[in-house]
XYZ file of C-alpha atoms in Angstrom:
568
model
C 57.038 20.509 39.693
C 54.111 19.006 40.861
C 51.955 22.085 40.881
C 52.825 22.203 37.488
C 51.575 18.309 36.948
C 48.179 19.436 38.734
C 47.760 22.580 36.607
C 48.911 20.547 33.486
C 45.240 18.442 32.460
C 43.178 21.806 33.120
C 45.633 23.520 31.122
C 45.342 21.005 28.183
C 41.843 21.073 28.345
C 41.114 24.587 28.226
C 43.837 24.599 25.054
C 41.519 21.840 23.404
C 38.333 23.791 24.164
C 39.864 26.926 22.468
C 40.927 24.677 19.483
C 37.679 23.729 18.887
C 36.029 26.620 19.272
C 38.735 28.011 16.461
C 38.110 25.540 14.295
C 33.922 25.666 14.681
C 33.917 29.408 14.403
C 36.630 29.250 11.025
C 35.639 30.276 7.531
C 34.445 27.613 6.759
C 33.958 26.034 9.492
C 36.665 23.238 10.285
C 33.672 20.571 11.664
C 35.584 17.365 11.751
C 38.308 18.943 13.230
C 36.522 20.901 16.215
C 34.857 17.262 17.059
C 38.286 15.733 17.403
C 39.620 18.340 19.817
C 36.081 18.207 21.673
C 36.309 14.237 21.700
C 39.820 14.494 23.405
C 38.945 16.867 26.127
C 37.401 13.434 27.686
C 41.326 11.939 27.864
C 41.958 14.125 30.603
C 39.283 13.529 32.689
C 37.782 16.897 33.369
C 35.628 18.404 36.254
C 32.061 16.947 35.791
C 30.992 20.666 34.728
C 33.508 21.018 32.147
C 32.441 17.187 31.410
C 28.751 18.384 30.855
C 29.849 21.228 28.863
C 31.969 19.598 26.590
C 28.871 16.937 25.681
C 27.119 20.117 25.178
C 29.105 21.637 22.876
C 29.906 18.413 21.211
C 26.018 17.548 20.583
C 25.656 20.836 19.619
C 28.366 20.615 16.727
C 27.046 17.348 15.704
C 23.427 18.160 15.627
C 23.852 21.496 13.623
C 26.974 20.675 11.183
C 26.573 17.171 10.585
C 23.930 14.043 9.937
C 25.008 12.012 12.481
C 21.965 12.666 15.014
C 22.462 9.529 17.196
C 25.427 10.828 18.393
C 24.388 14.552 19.195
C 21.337 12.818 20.837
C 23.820 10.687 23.007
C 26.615 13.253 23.905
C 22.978 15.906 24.433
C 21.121 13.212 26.395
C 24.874 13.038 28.562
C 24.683 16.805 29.384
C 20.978 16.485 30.410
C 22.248 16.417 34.353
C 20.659 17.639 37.504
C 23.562 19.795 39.083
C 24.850 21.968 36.373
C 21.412 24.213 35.037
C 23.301 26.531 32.699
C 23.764 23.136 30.637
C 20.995 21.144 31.636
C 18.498 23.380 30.406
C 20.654 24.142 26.743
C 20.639 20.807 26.068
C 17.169 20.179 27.163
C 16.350 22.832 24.389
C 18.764 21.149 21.951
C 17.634 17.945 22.467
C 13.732 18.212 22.301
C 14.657 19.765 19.023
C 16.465 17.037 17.654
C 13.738 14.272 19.113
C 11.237 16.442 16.318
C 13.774 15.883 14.118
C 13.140 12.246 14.425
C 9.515 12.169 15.112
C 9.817 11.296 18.593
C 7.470 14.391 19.820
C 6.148 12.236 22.810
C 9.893 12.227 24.229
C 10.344 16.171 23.575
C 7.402 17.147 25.587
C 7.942 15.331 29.310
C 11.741 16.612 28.899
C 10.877 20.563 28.143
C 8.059 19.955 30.761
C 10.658 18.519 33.747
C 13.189 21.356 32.229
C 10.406 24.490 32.368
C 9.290 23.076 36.108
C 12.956 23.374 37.731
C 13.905 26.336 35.881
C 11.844 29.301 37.261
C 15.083 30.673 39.043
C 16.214 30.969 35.676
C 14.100 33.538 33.874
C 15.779 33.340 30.567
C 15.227 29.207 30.473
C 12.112 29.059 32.231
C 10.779 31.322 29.363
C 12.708 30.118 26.420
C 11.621 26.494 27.270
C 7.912 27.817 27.988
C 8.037 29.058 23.929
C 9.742 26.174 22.818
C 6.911 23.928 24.276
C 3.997 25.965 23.482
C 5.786 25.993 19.855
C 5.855 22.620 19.621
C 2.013 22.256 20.913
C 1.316 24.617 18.061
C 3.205 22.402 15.437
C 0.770 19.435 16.556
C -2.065 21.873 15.835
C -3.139 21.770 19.620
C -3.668 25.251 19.951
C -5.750 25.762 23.426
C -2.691 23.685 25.361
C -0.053 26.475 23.097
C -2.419 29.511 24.382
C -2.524 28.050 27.972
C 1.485 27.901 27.910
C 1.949 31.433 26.476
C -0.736 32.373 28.927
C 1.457 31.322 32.030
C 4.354 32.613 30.619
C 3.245 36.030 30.353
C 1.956 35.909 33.862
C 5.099 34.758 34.814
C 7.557 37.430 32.497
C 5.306 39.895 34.754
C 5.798 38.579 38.199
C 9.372 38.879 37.318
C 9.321 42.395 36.254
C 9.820 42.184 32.417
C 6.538 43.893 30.221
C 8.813 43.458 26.971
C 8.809 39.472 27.290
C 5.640 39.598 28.705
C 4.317 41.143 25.536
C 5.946 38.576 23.487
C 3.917 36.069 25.087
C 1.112 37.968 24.958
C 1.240 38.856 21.079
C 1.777 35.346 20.398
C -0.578 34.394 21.850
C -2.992 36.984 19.819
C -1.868 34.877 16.903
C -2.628 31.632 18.033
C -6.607 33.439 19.297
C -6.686 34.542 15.238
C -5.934 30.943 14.243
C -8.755 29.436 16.410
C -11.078 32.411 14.764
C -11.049 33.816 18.405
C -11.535 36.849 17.672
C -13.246 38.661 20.571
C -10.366 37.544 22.530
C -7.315 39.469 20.788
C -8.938 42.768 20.818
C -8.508 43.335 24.707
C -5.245 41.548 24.186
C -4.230 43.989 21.392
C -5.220 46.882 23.891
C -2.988 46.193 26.929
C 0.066 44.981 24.465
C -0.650 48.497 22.752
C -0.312 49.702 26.246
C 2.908 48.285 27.331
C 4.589 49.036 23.639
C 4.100 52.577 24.334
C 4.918 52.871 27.944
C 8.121 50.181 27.843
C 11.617 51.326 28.305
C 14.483 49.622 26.845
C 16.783 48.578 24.048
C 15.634 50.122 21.082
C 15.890 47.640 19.038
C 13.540 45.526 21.045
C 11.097 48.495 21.244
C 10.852 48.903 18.040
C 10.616 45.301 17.118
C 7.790 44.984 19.724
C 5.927 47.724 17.997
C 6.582 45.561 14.699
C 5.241 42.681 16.121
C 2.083 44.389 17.524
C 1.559 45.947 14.155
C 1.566 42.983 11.968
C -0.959 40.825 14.580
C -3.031 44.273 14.140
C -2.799 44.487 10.487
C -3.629 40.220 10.400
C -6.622 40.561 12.663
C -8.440 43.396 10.936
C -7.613 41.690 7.618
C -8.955 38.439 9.180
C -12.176 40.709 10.284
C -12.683 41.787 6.436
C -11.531 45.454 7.782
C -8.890 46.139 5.041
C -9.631 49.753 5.036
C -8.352 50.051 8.497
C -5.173 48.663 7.731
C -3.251 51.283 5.534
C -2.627 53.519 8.643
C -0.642 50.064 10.383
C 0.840 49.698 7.327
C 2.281 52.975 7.106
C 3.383 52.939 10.484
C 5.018 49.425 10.072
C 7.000 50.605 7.363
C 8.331 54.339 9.578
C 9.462 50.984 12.101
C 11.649 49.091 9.813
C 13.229 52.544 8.089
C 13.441 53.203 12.339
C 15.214 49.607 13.068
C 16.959 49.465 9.828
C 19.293 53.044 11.443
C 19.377 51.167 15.051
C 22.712 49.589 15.688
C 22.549 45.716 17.175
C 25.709 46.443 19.712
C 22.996 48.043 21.842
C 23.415 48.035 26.040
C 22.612 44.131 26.981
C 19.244 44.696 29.263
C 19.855 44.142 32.984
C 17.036 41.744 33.247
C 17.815 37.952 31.982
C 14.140 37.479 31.293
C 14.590 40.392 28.295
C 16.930 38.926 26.708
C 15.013 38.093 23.722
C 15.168 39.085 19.800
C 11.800 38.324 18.695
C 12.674 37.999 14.560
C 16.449 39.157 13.052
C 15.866 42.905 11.177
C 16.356 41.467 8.175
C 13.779 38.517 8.682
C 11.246 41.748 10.062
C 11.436 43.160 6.594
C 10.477 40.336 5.083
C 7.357 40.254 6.796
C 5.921 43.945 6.462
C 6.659 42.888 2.267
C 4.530 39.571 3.190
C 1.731 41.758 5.135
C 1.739 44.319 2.587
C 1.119 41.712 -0.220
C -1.661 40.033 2.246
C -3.314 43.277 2.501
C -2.919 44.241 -1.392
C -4.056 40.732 -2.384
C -7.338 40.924 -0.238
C -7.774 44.998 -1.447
C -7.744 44.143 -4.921
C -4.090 45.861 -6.004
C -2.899 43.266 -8.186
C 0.108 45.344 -9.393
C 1.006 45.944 -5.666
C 1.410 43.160 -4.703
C 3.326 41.769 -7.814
C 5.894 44.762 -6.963
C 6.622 43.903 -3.011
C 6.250 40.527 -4.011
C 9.216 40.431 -6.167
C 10.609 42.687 -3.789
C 10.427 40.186 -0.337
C 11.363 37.274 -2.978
C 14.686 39.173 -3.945
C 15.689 39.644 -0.192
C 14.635 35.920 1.011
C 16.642 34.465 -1.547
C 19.832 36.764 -0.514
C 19.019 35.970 3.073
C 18.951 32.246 2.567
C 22.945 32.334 0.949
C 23.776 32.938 4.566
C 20.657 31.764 7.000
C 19.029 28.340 6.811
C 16.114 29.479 9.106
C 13.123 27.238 8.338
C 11.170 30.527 8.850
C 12.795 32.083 5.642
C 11.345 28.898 3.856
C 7.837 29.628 5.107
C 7.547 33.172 4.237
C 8.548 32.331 0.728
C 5.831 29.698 0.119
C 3.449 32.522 2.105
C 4.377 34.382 -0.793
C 4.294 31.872 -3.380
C 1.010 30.834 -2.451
C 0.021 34.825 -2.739
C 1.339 35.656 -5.769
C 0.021 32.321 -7.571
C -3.436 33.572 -6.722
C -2.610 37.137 -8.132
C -1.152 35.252 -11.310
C -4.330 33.063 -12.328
C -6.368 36.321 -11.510
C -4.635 38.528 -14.044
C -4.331 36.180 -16.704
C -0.590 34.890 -16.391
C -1.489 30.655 -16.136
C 2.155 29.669 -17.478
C 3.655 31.313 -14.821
C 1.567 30.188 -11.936
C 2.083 26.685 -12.755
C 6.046 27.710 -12.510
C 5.524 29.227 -9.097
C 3.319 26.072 -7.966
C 6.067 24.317 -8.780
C 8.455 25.907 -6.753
C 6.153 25.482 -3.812
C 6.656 21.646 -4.542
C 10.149 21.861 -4.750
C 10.106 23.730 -1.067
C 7.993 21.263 -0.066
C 10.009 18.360 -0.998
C 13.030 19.758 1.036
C 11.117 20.200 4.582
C 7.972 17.412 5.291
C 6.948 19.832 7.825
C 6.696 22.432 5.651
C 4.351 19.846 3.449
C 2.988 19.325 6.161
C 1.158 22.570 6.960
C 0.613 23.822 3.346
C -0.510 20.414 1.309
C -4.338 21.450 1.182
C -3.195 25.274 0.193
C -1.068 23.472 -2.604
C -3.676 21.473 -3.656
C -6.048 23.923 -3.667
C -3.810 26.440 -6.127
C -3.294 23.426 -8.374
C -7.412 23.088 -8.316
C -8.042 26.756 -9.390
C -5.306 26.564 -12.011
C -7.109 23.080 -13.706
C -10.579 25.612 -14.005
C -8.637 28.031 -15.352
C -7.171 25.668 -18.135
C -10.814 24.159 -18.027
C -9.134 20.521 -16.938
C -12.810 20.427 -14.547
C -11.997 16.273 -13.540
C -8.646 17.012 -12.079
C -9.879 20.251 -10.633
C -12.359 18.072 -8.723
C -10.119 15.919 -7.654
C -7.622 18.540 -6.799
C -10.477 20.325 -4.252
C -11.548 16.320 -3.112
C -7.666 15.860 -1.771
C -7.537 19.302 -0.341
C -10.382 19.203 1.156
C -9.291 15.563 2.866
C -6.637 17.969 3.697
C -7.803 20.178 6.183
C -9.563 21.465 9.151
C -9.126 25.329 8.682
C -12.921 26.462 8.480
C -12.189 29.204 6.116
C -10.243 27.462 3.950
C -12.617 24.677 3.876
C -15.363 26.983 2.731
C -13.147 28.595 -0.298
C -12.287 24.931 -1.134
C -15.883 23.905 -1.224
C -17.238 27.123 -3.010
C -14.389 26.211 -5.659
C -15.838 22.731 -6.196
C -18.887 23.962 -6.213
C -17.985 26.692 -9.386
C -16.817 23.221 -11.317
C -20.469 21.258 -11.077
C -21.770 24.497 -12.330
C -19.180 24.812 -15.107
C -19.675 21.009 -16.020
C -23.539 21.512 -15.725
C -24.729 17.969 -15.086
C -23.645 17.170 -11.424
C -27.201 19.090 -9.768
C -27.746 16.207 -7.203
C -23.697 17.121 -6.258
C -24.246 20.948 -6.276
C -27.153 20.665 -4.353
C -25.796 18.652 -1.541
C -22.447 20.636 -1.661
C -24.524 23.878 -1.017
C -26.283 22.535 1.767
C -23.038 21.945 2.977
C -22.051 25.360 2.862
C -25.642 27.045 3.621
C -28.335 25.039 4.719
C -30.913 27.543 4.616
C -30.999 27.975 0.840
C -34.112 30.043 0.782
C -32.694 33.566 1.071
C -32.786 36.180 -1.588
C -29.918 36.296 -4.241
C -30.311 39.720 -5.404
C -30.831 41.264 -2.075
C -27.511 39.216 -0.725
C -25.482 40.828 -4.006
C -26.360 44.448 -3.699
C -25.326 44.045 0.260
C -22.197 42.217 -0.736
C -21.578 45.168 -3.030
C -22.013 47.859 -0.283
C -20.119 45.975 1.824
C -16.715 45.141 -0.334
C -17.404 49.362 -1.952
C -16.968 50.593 1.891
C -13.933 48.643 2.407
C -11.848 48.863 -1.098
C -12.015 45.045 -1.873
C -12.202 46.251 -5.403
C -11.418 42.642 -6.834
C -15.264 41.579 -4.804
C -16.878 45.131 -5.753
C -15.810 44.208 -9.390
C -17.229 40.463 -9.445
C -20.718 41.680 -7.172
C -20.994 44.589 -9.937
C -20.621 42.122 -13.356
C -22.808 39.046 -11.762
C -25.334 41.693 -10.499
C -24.984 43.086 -14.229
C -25.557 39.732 -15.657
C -28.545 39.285 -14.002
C -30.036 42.296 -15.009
C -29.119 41.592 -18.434
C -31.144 37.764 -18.013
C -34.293 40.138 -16.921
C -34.060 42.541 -19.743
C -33.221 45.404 -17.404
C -30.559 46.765 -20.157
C -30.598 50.543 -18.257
C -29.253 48.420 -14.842
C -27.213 46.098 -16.233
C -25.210 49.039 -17.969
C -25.178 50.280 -14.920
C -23.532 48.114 -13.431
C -21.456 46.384 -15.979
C -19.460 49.508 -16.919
C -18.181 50.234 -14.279
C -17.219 46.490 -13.177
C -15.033 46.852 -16.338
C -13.346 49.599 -15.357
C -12.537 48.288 -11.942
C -11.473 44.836 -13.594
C -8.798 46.690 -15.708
C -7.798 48.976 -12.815
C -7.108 45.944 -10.913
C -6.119 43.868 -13.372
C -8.958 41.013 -13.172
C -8.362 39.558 -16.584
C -11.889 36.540 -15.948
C -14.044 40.044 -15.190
C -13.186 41.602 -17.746
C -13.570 39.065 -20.527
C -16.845 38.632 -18.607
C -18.162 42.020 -18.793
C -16.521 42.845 -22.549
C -19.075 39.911 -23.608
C -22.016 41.470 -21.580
C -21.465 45.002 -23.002
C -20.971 43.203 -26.384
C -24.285 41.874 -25.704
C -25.784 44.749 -24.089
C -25.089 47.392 -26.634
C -26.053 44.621 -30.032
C -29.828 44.523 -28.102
C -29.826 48.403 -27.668
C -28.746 48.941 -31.192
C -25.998 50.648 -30.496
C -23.646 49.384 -33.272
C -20.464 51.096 -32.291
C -20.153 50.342 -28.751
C -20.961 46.881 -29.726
C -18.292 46.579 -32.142
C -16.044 47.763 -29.609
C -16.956 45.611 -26.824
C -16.448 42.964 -29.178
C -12.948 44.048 -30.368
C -11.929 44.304 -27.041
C -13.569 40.760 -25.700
C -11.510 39.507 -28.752
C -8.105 41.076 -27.513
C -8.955 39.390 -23.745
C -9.688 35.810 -25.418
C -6.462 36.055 -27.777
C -4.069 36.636 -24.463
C -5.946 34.227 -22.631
C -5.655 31.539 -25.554
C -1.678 32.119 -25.866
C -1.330 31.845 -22.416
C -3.307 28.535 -22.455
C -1.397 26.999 -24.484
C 1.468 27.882 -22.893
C 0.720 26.581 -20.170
C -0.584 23.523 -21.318
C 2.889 22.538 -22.972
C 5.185 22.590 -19.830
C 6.333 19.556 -18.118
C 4.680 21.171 -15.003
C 1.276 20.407 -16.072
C 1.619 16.834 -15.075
C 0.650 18.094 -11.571
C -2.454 18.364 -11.813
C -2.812 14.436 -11.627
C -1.271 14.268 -8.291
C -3.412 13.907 -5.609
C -1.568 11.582 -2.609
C 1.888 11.791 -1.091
C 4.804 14.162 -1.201
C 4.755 16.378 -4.716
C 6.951 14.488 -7.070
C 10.291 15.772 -8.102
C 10.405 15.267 -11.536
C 8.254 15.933 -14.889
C 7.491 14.711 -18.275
C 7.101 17.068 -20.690
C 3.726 17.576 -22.946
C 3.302 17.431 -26.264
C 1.169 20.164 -26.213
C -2.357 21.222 -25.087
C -4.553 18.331 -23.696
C -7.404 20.318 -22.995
C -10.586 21.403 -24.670
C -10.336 25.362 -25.440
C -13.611 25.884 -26.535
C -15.456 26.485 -23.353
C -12.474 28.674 -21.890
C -13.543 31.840 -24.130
């Protein structure tokens, strides 16, 4: 009888523990339910490792099933003890995680730091908690301490013996060197992660996720180099690795080393992002259409995955997208449904501050290019002011600035502004325009950036056309309007239908001229309706914000409140 008394409180507690885990892992999930028979395990005083456990599990509950954060931090903060590692270092994980939550960054870092120094016995934690912190460095846009973090973890997934995690630190680090513009430094890094892709071992899944991986931070650093040509062969191959992954079965051998044990993105989330590098490449290539299509295509499957997966990572790759396809909208002509799409960004935005966070001057800048293209040129200016206020990404600052720039020219009386903003950009202003075009022109012809061929061949045409050079500027003109339509650049070609309107009424030539006229015509008309359009939805009361969070609701207009007359 009284071995039966001793056995009795483990016994209980073991029941309770399988309770819970019935009721968290239920469909739905029984939540309140699972806490109570967690919360009782306590009445019968358990080991201390059960005891840690049990907070464990109970912060964990709480933290990703309910709102009541103090407590996960409490029971998390409990299981934070110095004897039992398989918990310590879990909840060390879960808890820095929840401090973000609540802003309290500065309490995060000294516990993953104390957590990644007492865990190198532990290959899986050591380099889970070397990610996490080197994450969070990355979040805080401190990218040299990130790259010095991935840095030791890679030397440290080799001393142990495992090139697959050892590659993982090594490609993300290549993706932090692209987002410092260090890009002398990923090229040898690209070569020895090439290397241990192809001579690796393992569960094939992870291969061929690897390979993924290595692909995209390929395909992103010779798009970041202005290479786009060289990208359709990684493209190809990306998409042979996701038909390869999609046949691969998950319940795959579990790999004898702890340090592998690593999925770097879900299959489903990997297919997302081969659409998203596609639509980067076919954005910056000039194939409009393209990128419409696998647009609409990653759009349809992030909205499916998001039904069952609240990964904030699904929410980024949409606004990646959003942001893409915006541009592609204003470029071919579609305004009304831009300022739809901007507004979803806003409405993403609204849901995750972080998310706000990191895209505010990219949403701000999309709101400035759709005010030119609704010729609204004040709150365009003030769109590119706040966006520029915004950030510290050197490229983006330039396309901001060259923007604001476009709208003094457009507005023609802000010369002392111009002039000061292109010293900005280029203080040696005494270089030849011409010459700069016609290498521009070579330049975007040998890589297929058809969108800047197009707009280097109708300026260049323009030009001509100022300096009576009618032969040249045909020259150039005609086939700038062919490109324009092939893309579809709807600004280039009601651009160049006006300059061969022009071009053929000074060389006489009636027909052509009548034509080109017809067709200029055709271009204002959709460009008008679309206007207007545009112009009367609620949405267009963003372009007056400029500070704080994007607001969540809209009054609707009247109609148009913008001047059409310089817009054709």
């Amino acid at each position: 009888m009284s071995a039966v008394n001793k056995l009795a409180p483990e016994s209980w507690y073991l029941a309770l523990l399988g309770f819970a885990e019935h009721f968290r892992t239920s469909s739905p999930p029984k939540i309140r339910l699972c806490v109570h028979c967690l919360q009782a395990v306590f009445q019968f005083k358990p080991p201390q490792r059960v005891e840690a456990r049990t907070h464990l599990q109970l912060g964990s509950v709480l933290y990703h099933h309910t709102k009541n954060s103090e407590l996960a931090r409490s029971h998390l903060e409990k299981a934070v003890v110095p004897q039992f590692e398989d918990v310590k270092f879990e909840a060390a994980s879960l808890l820095s995680e929840l401090y973000c939550q609540q802003n309290l960054v500065d309490s995060a870092k000294p516990l993953l730091r104390k957590a990644i120094q007492i865990s190198q016995q532990t290959p899986y934690w050591h380099c889970r908690l070397l990610f996490q912190l080197a994450q969070l460095h990355t979040l805080e846009k401190d990218l040299v301490s990130a790259c010095d973090l991935l840095g030791v973890g890679a030397e440290y997934a080799r001393v142990v013996g495992s090139e697959y995690t050892r590659a993982l630190f090594l490609l993300s680090k290549g993706m932090l060197l692209l987002m410092e513009r260090k890009l002398q430094e990923v090229h040898p890094l690209l070569t020895l992660c090439g290397q241990i892709v192809e001579n690796w071992q393992g569960n094939p899944i992870q291969k061929e996720s690897l390979r993924v991986f290595f692909l995209v931070l390929q395909v992103t650093h010779y798009l970041d180099a202005g290479q786009v040509k060289s990208v359709k062969p990684c493209l190809k191959q990306l998409q042979q690795c996701i038909q390869t992954i999609s046949t691969l079965h998950d319940d795959e051998i579990l790999p004898s080393n702890p340090a592998d044990l690593f999925h770097w993105l879900p299959k489903e989330h990997m297919c997302v992002l081969v659409y998203l590098v596609t639509v980067m490449h076919s954005m910056q290539a000039g194939y409009l259409e393209k990128a419409q299509k696998y647009t609409d295509k990653a759009l349809m499957q992030l909205e499916k995955l998001k039904m069952l997966d609240c990964s904030p990572i699904l929410s980024s790759f949409q606004v990646i997208l959003l942001e893409h396809i915006i541009m592609c909208r204003l470029v071919t002509g579609h305004k009304a449904t831009a300022l739809q799409e901007i507004s979803q960004v806003c409405q993403l935005c609204q849901q995750s501050p972080r998310l706000f966070s990191s895209h505010a001057a990219q949403l701000h800048t999309l709101l400035g290019l759709y005010c030119i293209s609704v010729n609204c040129m004040d709150n365009a200016e003030a769109q590119f002011t706040t966006a520029l206020r915004l950030t510290t990404h050197q490229e983006l600052w330039t396309f901001i600035v060259t923007n604001l720039a476009s709208v003094y020219i457009r507005e023609g009386n802000r010369h002392q502004e111009l002039y000061s903003l292109l010293e900005r950009i280029n203080p040696d202003r005494s270089f030849p325009v011409r010459r700069f075009l016609r290498e521009t022109l070579k330049m975007s012809n040998a890589e297929d950036l058809n969108r800047l061929t197009a707009c280097s061949l109708v300026l260049l045409g323009h030009i001509f056309y100022v300096l009576g050079n009618h032969r040249e500027s045909n020259n150039m003109v005609v086939p700038a309007m062919q490109l324009a339509s092939k893309i579809p650049d709807m600004s280039v070609q009601l651009w160049s239908s006006a300059l061969l309107k022009d071009l053929n009424k000074a060389c006489g030539n009636t027909m052509e001229a009548h034509e080109a006229a017809q067709m200029h015509q055709n271009f204002s008309q959709q460009l008008l309706q679309d206007h207007i359009a545009a112009c009367s939805l609620p949405e267009h009361n963003l372009i007056s914000w400029t500070d704080g969070p994007p607001p969540v609701q809209f009054q609707a207009q009247n109609g148009p409140t913008t001047s059409l007359a310089n817009l054709l």
